[in-house]
CSV table of C-alpha atoms and ligand atoms in Angstrom, one decimal:
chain,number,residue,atom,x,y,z
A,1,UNK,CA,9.0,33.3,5.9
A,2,UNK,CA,10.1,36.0,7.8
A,3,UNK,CA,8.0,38.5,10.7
A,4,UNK,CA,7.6,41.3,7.7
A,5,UNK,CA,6.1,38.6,5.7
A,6,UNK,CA,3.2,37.8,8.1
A,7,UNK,CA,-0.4,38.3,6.8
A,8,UNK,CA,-3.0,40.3,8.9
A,9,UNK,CA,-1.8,40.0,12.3
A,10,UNK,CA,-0.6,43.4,12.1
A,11,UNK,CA,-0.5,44.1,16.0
A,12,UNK,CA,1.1,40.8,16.9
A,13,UNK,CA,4.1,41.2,14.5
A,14,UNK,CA,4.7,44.9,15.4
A,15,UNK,CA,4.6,44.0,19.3
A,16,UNK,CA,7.1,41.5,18.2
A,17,UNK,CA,9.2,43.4,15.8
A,18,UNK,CA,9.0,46.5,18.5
A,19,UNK,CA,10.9,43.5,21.6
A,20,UNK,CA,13.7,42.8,19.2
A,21,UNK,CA,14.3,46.4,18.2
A,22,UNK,CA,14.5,48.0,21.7
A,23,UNK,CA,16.1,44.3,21.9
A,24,UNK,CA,13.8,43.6,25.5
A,25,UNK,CA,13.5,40.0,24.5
A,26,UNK,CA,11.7,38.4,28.0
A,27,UNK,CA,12.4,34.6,28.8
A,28,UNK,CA,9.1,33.3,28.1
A,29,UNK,CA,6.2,33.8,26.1
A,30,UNK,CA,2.6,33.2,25.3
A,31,UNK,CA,1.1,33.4,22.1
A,32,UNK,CA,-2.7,32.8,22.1
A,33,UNK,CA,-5.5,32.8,19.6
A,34,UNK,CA,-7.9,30.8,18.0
A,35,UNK,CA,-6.3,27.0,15.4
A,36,UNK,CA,-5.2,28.2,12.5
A,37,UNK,CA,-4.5,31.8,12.2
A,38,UNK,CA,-0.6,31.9,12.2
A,39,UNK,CA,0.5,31.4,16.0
A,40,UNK,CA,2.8,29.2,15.6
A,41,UNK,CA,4.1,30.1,12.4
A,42,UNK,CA,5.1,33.3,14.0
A,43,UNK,CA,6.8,32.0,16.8
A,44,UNK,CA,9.1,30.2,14.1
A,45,UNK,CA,9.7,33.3,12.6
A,46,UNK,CA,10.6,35.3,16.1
A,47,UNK,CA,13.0,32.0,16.9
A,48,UNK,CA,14.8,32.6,13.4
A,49,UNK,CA,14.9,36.3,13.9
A,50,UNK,CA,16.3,35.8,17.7
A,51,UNK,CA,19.0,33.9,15.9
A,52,UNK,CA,19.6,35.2,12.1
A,53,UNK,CA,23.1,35.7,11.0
A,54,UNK,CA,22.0,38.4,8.7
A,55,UNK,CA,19.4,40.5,10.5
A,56,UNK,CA,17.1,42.5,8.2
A,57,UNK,CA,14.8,45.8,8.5
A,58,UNK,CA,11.2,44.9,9.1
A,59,UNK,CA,9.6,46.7,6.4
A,60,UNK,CA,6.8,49.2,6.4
A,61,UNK,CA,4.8,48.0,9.3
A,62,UNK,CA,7.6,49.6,11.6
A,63,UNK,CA,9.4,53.1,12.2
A,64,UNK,CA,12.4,51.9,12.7
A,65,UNK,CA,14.9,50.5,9.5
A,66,UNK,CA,17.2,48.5,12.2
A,67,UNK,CA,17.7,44.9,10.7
A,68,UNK,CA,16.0,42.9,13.1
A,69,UNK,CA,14.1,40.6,10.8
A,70,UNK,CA,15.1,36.7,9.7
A,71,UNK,CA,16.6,36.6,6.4
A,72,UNK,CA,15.6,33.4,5.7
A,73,UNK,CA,18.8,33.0,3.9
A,74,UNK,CA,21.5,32.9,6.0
A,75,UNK,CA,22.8,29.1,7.7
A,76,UNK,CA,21.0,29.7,11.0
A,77,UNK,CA,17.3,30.6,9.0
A,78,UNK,CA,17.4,27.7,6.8
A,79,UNK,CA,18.2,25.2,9.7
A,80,UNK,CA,15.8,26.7,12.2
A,81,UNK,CA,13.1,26.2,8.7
A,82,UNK,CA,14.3,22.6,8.7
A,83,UNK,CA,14.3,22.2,12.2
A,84,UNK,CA,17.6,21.3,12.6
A,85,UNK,CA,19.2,24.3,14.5
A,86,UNK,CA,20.9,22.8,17.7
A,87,UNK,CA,19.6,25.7,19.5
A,88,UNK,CA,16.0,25.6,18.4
A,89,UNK,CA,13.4,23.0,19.5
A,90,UNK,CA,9.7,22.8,18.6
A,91,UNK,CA,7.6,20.5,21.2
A,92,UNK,CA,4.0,19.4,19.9
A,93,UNK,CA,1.9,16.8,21.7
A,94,UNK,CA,1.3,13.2,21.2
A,95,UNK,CA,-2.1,11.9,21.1
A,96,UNK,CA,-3.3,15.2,22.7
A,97,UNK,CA,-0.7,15.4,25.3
A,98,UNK,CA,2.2,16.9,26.4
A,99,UNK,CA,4.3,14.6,29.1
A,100,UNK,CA,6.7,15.4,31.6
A,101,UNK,CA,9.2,13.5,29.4
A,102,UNK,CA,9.0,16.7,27.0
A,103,UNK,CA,9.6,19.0,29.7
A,104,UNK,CA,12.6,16.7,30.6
A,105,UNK,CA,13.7,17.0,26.9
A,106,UNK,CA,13.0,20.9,26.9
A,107,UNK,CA,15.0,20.8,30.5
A,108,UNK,CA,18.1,19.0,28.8
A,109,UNK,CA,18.2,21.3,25.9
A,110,UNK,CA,18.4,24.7,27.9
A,111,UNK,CA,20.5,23.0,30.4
A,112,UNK,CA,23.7,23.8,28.0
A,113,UNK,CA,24.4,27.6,26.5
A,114,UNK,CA,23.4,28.3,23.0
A,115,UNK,CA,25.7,26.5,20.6
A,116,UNK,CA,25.9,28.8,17.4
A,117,UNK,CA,23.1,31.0,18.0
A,118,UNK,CA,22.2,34.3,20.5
A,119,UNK,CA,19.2,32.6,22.0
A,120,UNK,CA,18.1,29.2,23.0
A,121,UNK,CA,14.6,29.1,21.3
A,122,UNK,CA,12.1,26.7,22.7
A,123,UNK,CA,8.3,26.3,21.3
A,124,UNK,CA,5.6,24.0,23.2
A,125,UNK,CA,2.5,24.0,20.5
A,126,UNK,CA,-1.0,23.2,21.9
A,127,UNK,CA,0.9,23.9,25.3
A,128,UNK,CA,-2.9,23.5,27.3
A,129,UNK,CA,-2.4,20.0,26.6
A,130,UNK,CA,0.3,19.6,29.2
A,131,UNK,CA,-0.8,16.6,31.9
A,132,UNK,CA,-0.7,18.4,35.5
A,133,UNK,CA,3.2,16.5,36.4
A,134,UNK,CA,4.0,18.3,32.8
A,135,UNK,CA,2.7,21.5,34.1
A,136,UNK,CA,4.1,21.4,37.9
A,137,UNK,CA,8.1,20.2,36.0
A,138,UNK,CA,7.3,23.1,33.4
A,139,UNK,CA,6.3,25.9,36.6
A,140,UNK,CA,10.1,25.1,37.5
A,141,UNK,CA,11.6,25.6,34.3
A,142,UNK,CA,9.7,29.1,33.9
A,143,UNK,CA,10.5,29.8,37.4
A,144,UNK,CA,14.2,29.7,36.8
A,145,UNK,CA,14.6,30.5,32.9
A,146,UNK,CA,18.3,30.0,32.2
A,147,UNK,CA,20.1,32.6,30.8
A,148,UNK,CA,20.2,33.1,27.1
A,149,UNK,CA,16.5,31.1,26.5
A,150,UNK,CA,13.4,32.1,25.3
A,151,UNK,CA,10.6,29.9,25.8
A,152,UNK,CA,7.0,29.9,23.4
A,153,UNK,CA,4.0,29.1,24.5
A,154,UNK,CA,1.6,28.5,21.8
A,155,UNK,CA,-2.5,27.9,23.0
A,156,UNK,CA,-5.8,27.9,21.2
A,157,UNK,CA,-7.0,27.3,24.7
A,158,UNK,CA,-4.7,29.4,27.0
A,159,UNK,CA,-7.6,29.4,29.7
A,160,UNK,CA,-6.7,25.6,30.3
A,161,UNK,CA,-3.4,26.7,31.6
A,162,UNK,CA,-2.6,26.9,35.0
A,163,UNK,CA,-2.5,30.3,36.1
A,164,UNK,CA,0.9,30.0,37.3
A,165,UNK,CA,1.9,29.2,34.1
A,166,UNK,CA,0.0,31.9,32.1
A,167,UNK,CA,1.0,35.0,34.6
A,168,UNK,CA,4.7,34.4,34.2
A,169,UNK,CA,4.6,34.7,30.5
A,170,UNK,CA,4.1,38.2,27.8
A,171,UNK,CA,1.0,36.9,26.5
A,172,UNK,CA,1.0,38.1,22.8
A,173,UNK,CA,-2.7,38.1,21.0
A,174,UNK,CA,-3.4,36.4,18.0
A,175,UNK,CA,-6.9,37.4,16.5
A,176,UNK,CA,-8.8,35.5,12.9
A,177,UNK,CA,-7.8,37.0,9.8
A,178,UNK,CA,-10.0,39.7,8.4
A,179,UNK,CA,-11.8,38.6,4.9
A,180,UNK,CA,-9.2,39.8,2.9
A,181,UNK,CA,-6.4,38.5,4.8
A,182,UNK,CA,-7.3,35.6,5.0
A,183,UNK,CA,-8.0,35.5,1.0
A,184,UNK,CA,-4.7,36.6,0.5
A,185,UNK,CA,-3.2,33.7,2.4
A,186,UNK,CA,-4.9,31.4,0.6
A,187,UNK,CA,-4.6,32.8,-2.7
A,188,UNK,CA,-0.9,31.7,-2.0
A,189,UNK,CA,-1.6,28.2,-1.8
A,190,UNK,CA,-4.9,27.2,-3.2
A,191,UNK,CA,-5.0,27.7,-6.9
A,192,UNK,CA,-8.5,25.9,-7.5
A,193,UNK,CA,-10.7,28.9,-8.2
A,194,UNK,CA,-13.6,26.6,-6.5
A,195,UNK,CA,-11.6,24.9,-3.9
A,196,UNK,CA,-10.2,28.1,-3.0
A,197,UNK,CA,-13.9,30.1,-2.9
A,198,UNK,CA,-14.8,27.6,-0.4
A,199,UNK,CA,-12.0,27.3,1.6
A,200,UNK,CA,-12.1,31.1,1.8
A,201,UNK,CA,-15.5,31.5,3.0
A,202,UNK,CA,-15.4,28.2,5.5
A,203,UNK,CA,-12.3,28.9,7.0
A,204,UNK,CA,-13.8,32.0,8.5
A,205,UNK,CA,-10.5,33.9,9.2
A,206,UNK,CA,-8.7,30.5,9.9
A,207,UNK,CA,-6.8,29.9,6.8
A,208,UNK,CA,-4.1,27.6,8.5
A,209,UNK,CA,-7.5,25.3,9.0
A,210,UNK,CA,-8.6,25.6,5.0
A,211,UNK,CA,-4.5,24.4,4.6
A,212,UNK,CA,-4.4,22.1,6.7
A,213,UNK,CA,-7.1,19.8,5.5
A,214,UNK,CA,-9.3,19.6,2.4
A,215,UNK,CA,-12.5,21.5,3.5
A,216,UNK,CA,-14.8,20.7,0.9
A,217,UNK,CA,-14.4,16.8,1.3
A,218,UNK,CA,-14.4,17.2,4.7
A,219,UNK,CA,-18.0,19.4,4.5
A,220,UNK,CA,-19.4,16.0,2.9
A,221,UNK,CA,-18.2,13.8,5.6
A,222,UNK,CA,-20.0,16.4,8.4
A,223,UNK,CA,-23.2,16.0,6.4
A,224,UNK,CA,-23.2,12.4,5.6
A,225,UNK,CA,-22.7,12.1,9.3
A,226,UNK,CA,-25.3,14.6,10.0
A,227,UNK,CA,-28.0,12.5,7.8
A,228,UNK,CA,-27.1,9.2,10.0
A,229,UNK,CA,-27.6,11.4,12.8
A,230,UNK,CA,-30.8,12.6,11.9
A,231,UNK,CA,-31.6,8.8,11.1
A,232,UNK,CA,-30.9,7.5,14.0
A,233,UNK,CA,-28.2,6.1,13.1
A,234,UNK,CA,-25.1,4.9,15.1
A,235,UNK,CA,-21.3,6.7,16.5
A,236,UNK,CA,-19.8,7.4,13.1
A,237,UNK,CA,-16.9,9.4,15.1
A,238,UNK,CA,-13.8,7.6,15.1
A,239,UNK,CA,-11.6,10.0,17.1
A,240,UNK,CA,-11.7,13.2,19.3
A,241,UNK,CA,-10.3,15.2,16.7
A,242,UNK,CA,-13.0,14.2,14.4
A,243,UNK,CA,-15.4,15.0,17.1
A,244,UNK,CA,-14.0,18.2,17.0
A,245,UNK,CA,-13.9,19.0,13.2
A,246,UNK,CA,-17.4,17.6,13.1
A,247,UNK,CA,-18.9,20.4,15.2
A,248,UNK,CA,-16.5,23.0,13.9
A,249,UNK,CA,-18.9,22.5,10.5
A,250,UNK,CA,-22.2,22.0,12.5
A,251,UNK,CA,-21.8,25.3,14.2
A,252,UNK,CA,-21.4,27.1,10.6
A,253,UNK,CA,-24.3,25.5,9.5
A,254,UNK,CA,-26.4,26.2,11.9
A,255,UNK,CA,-25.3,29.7,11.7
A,256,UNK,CA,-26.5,29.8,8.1
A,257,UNK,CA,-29.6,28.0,8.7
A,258,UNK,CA,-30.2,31.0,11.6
A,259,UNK,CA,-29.1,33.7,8.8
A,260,UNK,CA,-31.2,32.3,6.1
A,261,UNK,CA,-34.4,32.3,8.6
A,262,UNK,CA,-33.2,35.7,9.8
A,263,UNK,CA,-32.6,37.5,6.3
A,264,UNK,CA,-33.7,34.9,3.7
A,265,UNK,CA,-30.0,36.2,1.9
A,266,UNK,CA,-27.9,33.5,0.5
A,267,UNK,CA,-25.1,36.2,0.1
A,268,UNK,CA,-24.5,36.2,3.3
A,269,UNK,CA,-24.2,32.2,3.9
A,270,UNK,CA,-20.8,30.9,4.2
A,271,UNK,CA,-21.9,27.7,2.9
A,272,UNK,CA,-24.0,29.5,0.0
A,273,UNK,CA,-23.4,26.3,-2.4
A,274,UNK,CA,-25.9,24.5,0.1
A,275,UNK,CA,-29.2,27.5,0.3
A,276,UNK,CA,-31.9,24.5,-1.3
A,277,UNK,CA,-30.3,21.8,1.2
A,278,UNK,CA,-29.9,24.6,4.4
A,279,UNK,CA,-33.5,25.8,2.9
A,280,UNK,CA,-35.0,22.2,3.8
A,281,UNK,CA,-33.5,21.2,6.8
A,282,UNK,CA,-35.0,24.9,8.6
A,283,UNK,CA,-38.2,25.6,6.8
A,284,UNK,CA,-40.6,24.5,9.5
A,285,UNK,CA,-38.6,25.2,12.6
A,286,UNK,CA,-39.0,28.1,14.2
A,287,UNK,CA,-35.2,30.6,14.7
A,288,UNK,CA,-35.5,29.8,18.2
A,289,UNK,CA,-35.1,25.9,18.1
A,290,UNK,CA,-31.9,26.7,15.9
A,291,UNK,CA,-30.3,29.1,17.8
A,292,UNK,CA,-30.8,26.9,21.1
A,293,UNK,CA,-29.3,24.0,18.9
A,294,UNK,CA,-26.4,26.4,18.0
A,295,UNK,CA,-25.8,27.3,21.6
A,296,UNK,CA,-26.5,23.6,23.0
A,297,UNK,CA,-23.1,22.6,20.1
A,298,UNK,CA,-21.2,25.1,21.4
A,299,UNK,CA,-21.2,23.9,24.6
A,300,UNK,CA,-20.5,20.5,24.0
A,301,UNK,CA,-18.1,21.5,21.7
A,302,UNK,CA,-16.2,23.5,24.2
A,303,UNK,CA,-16.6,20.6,27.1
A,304,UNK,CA,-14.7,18.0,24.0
A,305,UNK,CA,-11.5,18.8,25.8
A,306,UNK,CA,-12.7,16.7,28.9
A,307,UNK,CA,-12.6,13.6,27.0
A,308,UNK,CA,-16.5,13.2,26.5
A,309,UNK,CA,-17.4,10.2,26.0
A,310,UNK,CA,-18.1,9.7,22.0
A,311,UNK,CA,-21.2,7.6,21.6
A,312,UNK,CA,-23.0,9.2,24.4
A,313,UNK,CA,-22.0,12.3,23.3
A,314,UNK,CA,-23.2,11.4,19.6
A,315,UNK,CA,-26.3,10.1,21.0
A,316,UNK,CA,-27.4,13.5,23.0
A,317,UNK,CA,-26.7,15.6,20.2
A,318,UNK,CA,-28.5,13.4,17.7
A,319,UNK,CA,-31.6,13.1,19.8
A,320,UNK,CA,-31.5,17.0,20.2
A,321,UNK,CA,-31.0,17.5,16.3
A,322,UNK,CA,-33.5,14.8,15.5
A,323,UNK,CA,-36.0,16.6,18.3
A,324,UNK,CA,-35.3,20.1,16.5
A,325,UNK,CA,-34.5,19.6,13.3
A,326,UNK,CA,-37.0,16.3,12.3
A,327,UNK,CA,-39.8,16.5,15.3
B,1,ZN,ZN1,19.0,34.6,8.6
């Protein structure tokens, strides 16, 4: 895949194309938006066009016919795809973090000049999950960019950055796919016409999220663990990132259940397989208690980055669902 080839983050990729053709390529970067919606899947695409052998034009989304765009074909393409290219490295974190060892690693790699390519390319994914020493060694490295690098930032959660960080970066926006974007990047994949329906409507403009995990057996896991909830029953999270995905789904459905009180329109669920189940769970609570629910999630969902402690944290929001939702 190449910039050009991008689906629906039409300002992102013409900011982008629009730095290699007047050829302003700054040292560092920071590409922010909401899991799932292409970040980081551009950033591999701007390394490979920084790079490419055999530049090509950018299509219609641009002005300008100067070949600037990967070619996905040439040696440099298909080695920055396989992750090979000595002068490309993609950092991600471990167990939620990023270390000071990577930004030792990331120091090593642009300590040399680029070896076959133009430009050093360096990505950090989920970069808000640098420790505070990773964050301090990184400040140094942005600091002083050595020539010839380009550094990527790529955050869900850019706010958790230190400032110092963030303001010497190009921040480059990322937004969720519009409805038929986000179709069409599914329809790529997902050849299940049922799978795919649902995957479409739950990933809500994510569609890297719908890829990335089978939605529709996750959905049962959220309300089998919703039911033990609602029973009183005990932690059935086994990790953060479970935590996480759990209340991803619980916000959506209680935005249905608010929608169905609201308009009594199935159309409009995203979950529209589920109106007799949704139906139930609301009939004899009033919008009010659902929408404070809703809000109450979203809060703990937001403070899950500060390690919250999982059964406590599965006990409050059980006692508040079984208050609401069961009385
Ligand atoms: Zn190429």
């Amino acid at each position: 895949m190449s910039l050009k080839d991008i689906i629906g983050q039409e300002k992102a990729v013409r900011m982008l194309l629009g730095i290699l053709i007047r050829q302003k390529v700054a040292s560092s970067y920071l590409f922010c938006g909401e899991t799932g919606i292409g970040k980081k899947t551009a950033a591999v695409d701007f390394a490979k066009a920084l790079n490419c052998l055999n530049p090509q034009p950018a299509g219609p989304r641009i002005t300008s016919d100067s070949p600037v765009d990967a070619c996905e074909e040439c040696e440099s393409c298909s080695k920055i795809k396989a992750g090979v290219h000595p002068d490309f490295l993609l950092i991600s974190p471990e167990e939620r973090l990023i270390r000071i060892e990577e930004v030792r690693i990331i120091d090593d790699a642009l300590s040399y000049k680029p070896f076959e390519g133009r430009k050093k390319t360096v990505i950090v994914d989920d970069a808000e999950t640098m420790n505070i020493s990773a964050a301090n060694a990184f400040l140094k490295t942005l600091e002083e960019p050595p020539q010839d690098s380009v550094i990527i930032l790529v955050s869900s959660r850019p706010d958790l950055l230190p400032e110092t960080i963030r303001s010497r970066c190009s921040r480059i926006n990322f937004f969720p796919l519009s409805k038929a974007s986000c179709r069409e990047v599914l329809a790529e994949k997902e050849k299940d016409a049922e799978k795919f329906s649902l995957a479409a409507r739950l990933s809500m403009g994510r569609p890297g999220i719908a890829l990335s995990s089978d939605l529709h057996e996750e959905r049962k896991w959220v309300l089998n663990l919703l039911r033990g909830m609602l029973h009183a029953e005990k932690d059935g999270w086994s990790s953060r990132d479970e935590m996480q995905r759990w209340f991803d789904h619980a916000l959506v459905l209680l935005r249905d259940m608010t929608v169905l009180k609201l308009t009594d329109d199935p159309r409009q669920l995203v979950n529209n397989d589920l109106e007799g189940y949704l139906t139930g769970l609301s009939k004899s609570v009033d919008v009010k208690v659902i929408i404070y629910i809703h809000q109450e999630l979203s809060r703990i969902r937001r403070l899950l980055q500060f390690n919250l402690n999982k059964s406590i944290t599965w006990n409050y929001t059980a006692s508040m669902l079984r208050k609401g939702l069961v009385f």
